[in-house]
PDB file of C-alpha atoms in Angstrom:
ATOM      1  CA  UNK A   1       1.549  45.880 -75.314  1.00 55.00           C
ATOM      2  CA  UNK A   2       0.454  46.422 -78.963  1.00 53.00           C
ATOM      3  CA  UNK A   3      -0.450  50.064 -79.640  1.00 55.00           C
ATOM      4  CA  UNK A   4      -2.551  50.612 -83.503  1.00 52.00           C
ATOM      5  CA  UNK A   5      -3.517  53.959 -84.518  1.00 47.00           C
ATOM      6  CA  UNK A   6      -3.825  55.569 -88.113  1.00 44.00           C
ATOM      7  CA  UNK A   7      -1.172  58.489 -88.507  1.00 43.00           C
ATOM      8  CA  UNK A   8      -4.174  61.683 -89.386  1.00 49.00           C
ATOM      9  CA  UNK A   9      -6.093  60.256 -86.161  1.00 55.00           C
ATOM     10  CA  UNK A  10      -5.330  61.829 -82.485  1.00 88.00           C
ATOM     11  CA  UNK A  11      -6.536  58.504 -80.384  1.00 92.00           C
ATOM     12  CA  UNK A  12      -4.035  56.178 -79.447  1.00 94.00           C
ATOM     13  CA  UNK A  13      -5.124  52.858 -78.230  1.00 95.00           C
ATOM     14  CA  UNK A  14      -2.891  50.349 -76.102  1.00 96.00           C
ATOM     15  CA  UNK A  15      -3.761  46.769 -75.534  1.00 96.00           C
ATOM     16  CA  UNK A  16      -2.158  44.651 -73.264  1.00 95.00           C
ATOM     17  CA  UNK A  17      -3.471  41.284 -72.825  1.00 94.00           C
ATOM     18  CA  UNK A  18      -5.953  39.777 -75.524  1.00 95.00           C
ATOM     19  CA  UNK A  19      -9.123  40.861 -75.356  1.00 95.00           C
ATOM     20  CA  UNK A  20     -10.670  37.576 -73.934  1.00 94.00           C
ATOM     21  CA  UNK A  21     -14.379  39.040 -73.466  1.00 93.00           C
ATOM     22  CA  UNK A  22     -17.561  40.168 -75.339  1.00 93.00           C
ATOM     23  CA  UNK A  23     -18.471  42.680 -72.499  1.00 94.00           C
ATOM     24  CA  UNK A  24     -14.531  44.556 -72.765  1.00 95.00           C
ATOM     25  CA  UNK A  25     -14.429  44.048 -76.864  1.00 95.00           C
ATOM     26  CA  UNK A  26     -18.193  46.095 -76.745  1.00 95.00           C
ATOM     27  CA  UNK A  27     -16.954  48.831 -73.922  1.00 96.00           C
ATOM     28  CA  UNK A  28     -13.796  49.716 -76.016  1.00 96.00           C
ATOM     29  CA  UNK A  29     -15.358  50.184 -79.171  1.00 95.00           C
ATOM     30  CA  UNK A  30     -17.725  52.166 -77.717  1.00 94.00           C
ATOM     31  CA  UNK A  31     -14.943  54.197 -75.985  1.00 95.00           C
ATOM     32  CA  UNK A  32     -12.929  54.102 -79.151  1.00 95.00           C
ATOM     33  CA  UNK A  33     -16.331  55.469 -81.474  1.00 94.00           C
ATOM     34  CA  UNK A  34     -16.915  58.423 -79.060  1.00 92.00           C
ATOM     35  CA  UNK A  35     -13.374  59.738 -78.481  1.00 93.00           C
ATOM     36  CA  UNK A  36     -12.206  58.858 -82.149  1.00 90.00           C
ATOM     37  CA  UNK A  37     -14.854  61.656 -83.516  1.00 87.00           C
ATOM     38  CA  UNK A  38     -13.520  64.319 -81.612  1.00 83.00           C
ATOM     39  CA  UNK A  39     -10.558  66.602 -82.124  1.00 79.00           C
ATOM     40  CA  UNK A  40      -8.973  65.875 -78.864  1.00 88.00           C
ATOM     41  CA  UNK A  41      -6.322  63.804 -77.943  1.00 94.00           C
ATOM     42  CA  UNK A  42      -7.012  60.626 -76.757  1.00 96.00           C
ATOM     43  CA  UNK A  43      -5.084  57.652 -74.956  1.00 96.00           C
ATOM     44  CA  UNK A  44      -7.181  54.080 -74.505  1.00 97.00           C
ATOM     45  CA  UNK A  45      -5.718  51.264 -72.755  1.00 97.00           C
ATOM     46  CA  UNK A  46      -7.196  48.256 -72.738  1.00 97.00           C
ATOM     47  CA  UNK A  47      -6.956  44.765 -70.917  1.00 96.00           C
ATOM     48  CA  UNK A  48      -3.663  45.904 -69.150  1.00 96.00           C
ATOM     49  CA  UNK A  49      -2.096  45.064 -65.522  1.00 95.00           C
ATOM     50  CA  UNK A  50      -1.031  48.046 -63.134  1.00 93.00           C
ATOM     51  CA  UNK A  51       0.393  46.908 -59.709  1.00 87.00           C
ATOM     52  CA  UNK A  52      -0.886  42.752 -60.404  1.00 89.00           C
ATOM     53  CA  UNK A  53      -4.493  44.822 -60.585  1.00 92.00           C
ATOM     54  CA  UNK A  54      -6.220  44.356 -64.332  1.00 94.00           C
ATOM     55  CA  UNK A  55      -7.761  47.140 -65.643  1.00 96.00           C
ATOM     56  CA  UNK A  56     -10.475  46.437 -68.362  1.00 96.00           C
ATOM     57  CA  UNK A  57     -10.366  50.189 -69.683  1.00 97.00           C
ATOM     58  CA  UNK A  58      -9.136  53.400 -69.653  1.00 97.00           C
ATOM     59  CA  UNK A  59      -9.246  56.472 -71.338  1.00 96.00           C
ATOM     60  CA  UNK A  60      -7.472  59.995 -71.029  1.00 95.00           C
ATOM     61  CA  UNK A  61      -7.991  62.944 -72.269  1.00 93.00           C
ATOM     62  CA  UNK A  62      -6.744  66.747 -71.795  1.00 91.00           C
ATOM     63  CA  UNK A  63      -9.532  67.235 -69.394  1.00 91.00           C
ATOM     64  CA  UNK A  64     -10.016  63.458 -67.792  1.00 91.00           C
ATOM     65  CA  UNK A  65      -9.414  60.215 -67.042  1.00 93.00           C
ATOM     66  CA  UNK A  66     -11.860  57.556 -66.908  1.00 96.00           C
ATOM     67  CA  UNK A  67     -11.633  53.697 -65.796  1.00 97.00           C
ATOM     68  CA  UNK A  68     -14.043  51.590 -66.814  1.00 97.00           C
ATOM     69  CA  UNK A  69     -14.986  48.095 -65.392  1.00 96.00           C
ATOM     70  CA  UNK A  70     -17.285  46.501 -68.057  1.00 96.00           C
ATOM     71  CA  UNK A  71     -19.566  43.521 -67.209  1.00 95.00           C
ATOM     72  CA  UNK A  72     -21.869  41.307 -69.298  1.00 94.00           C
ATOM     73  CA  UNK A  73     -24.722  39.205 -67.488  1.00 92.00           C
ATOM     74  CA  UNK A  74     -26.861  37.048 -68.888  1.00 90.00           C
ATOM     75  CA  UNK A  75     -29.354  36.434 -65.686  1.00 93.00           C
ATOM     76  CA  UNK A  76     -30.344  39.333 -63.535  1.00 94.00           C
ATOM     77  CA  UNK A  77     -27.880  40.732 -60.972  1.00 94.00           C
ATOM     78  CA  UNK A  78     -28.904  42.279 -57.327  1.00 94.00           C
ATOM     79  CA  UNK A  79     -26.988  44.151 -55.339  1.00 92.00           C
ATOM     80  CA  UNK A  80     -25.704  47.894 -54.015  1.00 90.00           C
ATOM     81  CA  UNK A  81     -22.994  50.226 -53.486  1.00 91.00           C
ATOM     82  CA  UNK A  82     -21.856  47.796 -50.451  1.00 92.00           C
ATOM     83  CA  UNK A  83     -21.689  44.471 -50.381  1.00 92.00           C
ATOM     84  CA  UNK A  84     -21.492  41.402 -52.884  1.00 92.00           C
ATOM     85  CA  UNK A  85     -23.779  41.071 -55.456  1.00 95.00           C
ATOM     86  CA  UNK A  86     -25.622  38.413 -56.210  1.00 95.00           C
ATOM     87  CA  UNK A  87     -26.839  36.505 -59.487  1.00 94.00           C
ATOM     88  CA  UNK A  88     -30.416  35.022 -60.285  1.00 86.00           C
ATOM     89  CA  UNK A  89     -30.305  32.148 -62.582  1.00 87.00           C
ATOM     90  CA  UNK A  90     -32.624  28.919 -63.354  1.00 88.00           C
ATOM     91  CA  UNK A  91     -30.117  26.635 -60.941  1.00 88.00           C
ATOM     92  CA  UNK A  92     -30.040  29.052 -57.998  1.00 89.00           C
ATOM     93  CA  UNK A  93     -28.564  31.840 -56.667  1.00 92.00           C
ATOM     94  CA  UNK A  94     -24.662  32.743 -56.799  1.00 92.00           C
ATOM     95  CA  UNK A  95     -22.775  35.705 -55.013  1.00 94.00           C
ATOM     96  CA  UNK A  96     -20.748  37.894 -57.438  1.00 93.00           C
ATOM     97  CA  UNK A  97     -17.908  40.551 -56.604  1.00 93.00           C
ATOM     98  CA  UNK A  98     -19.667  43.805 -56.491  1.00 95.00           C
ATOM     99  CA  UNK A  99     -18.659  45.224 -59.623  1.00 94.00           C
ATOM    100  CA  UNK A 100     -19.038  48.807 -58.372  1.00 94.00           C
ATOM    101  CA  UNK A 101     -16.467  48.377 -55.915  1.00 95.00           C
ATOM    102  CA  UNK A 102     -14.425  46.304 -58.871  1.00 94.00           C
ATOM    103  CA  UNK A 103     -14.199  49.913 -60.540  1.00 95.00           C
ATOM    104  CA  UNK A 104     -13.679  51.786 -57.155  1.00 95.00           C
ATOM    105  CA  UNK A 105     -11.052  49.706 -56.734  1.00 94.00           C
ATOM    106  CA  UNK A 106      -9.349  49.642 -60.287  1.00 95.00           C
ATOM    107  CA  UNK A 107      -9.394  53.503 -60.231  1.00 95.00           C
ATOM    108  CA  UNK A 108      -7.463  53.833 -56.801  1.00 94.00           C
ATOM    109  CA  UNK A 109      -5.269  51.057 -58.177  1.00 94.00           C
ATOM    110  CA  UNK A 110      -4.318  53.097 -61.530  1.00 95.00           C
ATOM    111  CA  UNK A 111      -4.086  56.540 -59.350  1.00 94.00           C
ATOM    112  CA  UNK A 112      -1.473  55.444 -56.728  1.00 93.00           C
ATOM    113  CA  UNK A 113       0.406  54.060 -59.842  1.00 93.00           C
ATOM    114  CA  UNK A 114       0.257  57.335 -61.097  1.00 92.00           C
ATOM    115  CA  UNK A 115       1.337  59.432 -58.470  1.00 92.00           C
ATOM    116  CA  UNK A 116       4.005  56.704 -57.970  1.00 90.00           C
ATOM    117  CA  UNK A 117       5.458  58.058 -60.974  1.00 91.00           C
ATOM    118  CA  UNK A 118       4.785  61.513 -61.095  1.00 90.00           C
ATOM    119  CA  UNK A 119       4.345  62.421 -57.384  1.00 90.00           C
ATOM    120  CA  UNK A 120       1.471  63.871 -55.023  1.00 90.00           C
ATOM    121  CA  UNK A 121      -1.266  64.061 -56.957  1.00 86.00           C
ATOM    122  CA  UNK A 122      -4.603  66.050 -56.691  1.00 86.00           C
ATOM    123  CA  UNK A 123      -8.368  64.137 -57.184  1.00 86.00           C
ATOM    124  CA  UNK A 124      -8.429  60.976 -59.024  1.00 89.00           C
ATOM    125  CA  UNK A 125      -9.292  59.261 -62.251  1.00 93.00           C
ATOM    126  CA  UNK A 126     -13.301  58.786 -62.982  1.00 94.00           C
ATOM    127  CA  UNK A 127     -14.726  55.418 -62.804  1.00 96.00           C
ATOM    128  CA  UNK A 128     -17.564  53.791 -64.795  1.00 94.00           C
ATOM    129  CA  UNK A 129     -18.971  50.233 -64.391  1.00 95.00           C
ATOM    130  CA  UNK A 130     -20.494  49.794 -67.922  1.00 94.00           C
ATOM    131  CA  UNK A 131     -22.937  46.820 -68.175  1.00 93.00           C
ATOM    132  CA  UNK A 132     -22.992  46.430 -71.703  1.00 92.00           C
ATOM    133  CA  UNK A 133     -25.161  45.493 -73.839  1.00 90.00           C
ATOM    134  CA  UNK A 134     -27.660  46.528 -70.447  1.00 91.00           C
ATOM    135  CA  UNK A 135     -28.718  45.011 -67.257  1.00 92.00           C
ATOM    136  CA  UNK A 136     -30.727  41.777 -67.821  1.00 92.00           C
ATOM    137  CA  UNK A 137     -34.401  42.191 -66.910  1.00 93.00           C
ATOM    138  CA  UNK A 138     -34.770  41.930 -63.082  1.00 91.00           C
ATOM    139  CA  UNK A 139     -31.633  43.144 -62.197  1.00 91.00           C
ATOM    140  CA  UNK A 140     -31.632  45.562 -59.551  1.00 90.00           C
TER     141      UNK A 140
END
């Protein structure tokens, strides 16, 4: 794990594996824009494994944490809270992992590490499922 941050600055940012995709690389700056401003402390970790789970993003903060599970589609995407999702392309239809439950999942994942660590824990982390750059027209 690589961590980079300028001495003056109070963000920290952690990357574990190489950032292999458009849709994390745009999510993290993002991430990295908005908590760099402030005066707060910040933590990001990026592209890292807790438990054989990956974790595209996370970010704490004195008053939260927050998992993100970014996506990027090109052809419109259907689907709910439940179920798989499905994508809409020119050769047909294919079934996706729902990529809500992807960061339901990722958060519960990096909140029993956590309490693995520092014991019984109260509420857990905040999750996000960024679609960056947005949804492709038709998606629903």
């Amino acid at each position: 794990m690589t961590a980079a941050a300028a001495p003056e600055q109070s963000t920290r940012l952690f990357i574990g594996e190489r950032i292999e995709h458009a849709s994390d690389a745009e999510a993290l700056s993002a991430v990295h824009q908005a908590l760099a401003t402030g005066a707060e402390w910040a933590y990001i970790f990026a592209n890292f494994n807790v438990r054989g789970r990956q974790i595209d993003l996370a970010a704490f903060t004195a008053t939260t944490t927050l998992v993100i599970e970014a996506k990027q589609y090109t052809q419109p995407v259907q689907g709910g809270v439940n179920g798989n999702w499905t994508q809409i392309g020119p050769y047909g239809t294919r079934n996706l992992r729902n990529g809500y439950a992807q960061a339901l999942d990722a958060k519960n994942a990096l909140r029993d590490a956590m309490a693995g660590v520092f014991g019984p824990l109260s509420g857990y982390p905040n999750a996000l499922l960024a679609v960056v750059p947005q949804p492709p027209p038709g998606s629903s």
